[in-house]
Short mmCIF file of N, CA and C in Angstrom, two decimals:
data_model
loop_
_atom_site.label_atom_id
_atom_site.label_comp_id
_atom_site.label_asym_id
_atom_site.label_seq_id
_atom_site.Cartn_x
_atom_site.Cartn_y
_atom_site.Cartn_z
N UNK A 1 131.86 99.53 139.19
CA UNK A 1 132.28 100.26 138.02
C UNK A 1 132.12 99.39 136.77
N UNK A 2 132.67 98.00 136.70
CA UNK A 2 132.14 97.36 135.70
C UNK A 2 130.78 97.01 135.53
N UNK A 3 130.23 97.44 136.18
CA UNK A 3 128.36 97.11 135.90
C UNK A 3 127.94 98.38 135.37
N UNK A 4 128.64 99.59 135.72
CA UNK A 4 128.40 100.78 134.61
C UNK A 4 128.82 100.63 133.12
N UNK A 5 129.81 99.78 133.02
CA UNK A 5 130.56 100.03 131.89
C UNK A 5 129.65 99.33 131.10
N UNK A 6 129.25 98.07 131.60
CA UNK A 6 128.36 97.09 130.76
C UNK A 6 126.95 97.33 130.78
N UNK A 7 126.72 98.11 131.46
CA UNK A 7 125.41 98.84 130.93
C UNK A 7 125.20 99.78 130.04
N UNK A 8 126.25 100.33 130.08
CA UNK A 8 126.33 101.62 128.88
C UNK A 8 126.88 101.43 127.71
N UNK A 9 127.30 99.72 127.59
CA UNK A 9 127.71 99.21 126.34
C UNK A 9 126.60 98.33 125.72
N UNK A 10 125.62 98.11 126.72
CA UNK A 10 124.31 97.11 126.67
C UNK A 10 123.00 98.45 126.05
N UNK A 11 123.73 99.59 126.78
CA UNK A 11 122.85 100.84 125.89
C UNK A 11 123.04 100.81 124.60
N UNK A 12 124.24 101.29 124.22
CA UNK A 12 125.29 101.63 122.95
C UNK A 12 124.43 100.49 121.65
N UNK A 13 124.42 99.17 122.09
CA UNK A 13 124.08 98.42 121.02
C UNK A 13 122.39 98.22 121.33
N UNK A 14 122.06 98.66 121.64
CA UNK A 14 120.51 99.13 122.01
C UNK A 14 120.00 100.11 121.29
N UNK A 15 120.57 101.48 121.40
CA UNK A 15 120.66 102.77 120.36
C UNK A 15 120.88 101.95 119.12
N UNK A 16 122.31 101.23 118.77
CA UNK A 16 122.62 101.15 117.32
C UNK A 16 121.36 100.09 116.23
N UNK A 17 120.69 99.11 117.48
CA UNK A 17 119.52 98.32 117.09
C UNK A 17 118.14 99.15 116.73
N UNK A 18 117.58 100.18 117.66
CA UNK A 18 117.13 101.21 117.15
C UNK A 18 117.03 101.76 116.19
N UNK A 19 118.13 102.60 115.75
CA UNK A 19 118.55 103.18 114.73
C UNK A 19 118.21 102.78 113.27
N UNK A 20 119.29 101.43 113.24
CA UNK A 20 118.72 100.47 111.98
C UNK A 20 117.22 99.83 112.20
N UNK A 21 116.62 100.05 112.87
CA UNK A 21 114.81 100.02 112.50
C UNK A 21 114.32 101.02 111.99
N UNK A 22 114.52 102.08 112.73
CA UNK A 22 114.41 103.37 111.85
C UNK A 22 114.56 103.34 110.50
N UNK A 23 115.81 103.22 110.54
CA UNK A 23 116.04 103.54 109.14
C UNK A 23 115.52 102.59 107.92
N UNK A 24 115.02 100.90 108.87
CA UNK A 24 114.68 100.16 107.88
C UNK A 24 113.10 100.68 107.26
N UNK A 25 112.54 101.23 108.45
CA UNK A 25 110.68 102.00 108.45
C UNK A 25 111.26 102.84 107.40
N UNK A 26 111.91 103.79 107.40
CA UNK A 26 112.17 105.40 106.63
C UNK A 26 112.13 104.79 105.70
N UNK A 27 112.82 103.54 104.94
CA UNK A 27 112.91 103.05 103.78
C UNK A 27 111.68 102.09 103.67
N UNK A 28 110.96 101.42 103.95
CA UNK A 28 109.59 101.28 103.50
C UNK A 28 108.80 101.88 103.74
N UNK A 29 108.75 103.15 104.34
CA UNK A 29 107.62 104.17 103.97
C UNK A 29 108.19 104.78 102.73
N UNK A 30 109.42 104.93 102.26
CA UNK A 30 109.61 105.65 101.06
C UNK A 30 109.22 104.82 99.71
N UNK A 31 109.09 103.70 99.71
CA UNK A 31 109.31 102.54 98.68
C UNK A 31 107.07 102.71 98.62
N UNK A 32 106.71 102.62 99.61
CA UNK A 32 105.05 102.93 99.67
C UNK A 32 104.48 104.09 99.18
N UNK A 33 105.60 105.25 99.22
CA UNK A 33 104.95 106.24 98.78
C UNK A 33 105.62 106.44 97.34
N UNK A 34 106.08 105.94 96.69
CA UNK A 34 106.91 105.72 95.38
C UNK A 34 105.42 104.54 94.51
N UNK A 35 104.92 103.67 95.16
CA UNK A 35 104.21 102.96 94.50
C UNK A 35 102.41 104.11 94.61
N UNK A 36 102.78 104.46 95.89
CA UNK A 36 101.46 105.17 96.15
C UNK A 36 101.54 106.00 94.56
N UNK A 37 102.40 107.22 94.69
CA UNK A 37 102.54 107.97 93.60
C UNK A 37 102.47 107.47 92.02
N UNK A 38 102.66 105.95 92.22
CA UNK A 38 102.89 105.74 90.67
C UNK A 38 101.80 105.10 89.95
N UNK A 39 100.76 104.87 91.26
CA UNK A 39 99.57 104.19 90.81
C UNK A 39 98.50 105.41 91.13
N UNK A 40 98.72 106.56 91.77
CA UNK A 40 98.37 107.84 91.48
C UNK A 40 98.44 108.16 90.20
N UNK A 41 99.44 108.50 89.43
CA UNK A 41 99.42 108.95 88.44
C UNK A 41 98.87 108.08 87.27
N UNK A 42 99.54 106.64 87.22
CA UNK A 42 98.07 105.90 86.58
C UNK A 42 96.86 106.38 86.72
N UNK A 43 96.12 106.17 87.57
CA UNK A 43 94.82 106.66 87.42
C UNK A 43 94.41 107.91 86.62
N UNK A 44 95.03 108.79 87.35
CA UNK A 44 95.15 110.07 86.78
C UNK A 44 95.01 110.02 84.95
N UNK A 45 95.98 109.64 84.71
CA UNK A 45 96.47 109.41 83.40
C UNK A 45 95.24 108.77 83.05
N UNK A 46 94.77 107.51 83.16
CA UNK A 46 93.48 106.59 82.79
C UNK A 46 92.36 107.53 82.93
N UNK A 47 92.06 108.50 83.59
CA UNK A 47 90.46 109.31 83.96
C UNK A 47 90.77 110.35 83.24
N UNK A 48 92.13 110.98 82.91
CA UNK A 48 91.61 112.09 81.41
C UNK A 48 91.95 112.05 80.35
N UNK A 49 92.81 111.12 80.09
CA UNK A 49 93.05 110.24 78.59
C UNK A 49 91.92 109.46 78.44
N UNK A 50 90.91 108.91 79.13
CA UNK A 50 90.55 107.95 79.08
C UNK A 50 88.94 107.99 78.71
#
């Protein structure tokens, strides 16, 4: 019974390690597509002002 318990607590912080990768990716794909967009619109801006 204690080798269940400590496996499913060896899960628990397994999931929670997971998770915060996720969420660290979600946040540099958002920060990439924030620069993507902003050097998009530069251009943009430069080819018909320009």
């Amino acid at each position: 019974m204690k080798t269940l318990f400590k496996a499913i607590d060896e899960m628990r912080t397994d999931i929670k390690e997971l998770k915060s990768d996720v969420n660290k990716s979600k946040g540099g794909f958002r920060v990439l597509l924030l620069i993507g967009g902003a050097i998009a619109s530069l251009l943009g801006f430069i080819k018909y002002n320009g």
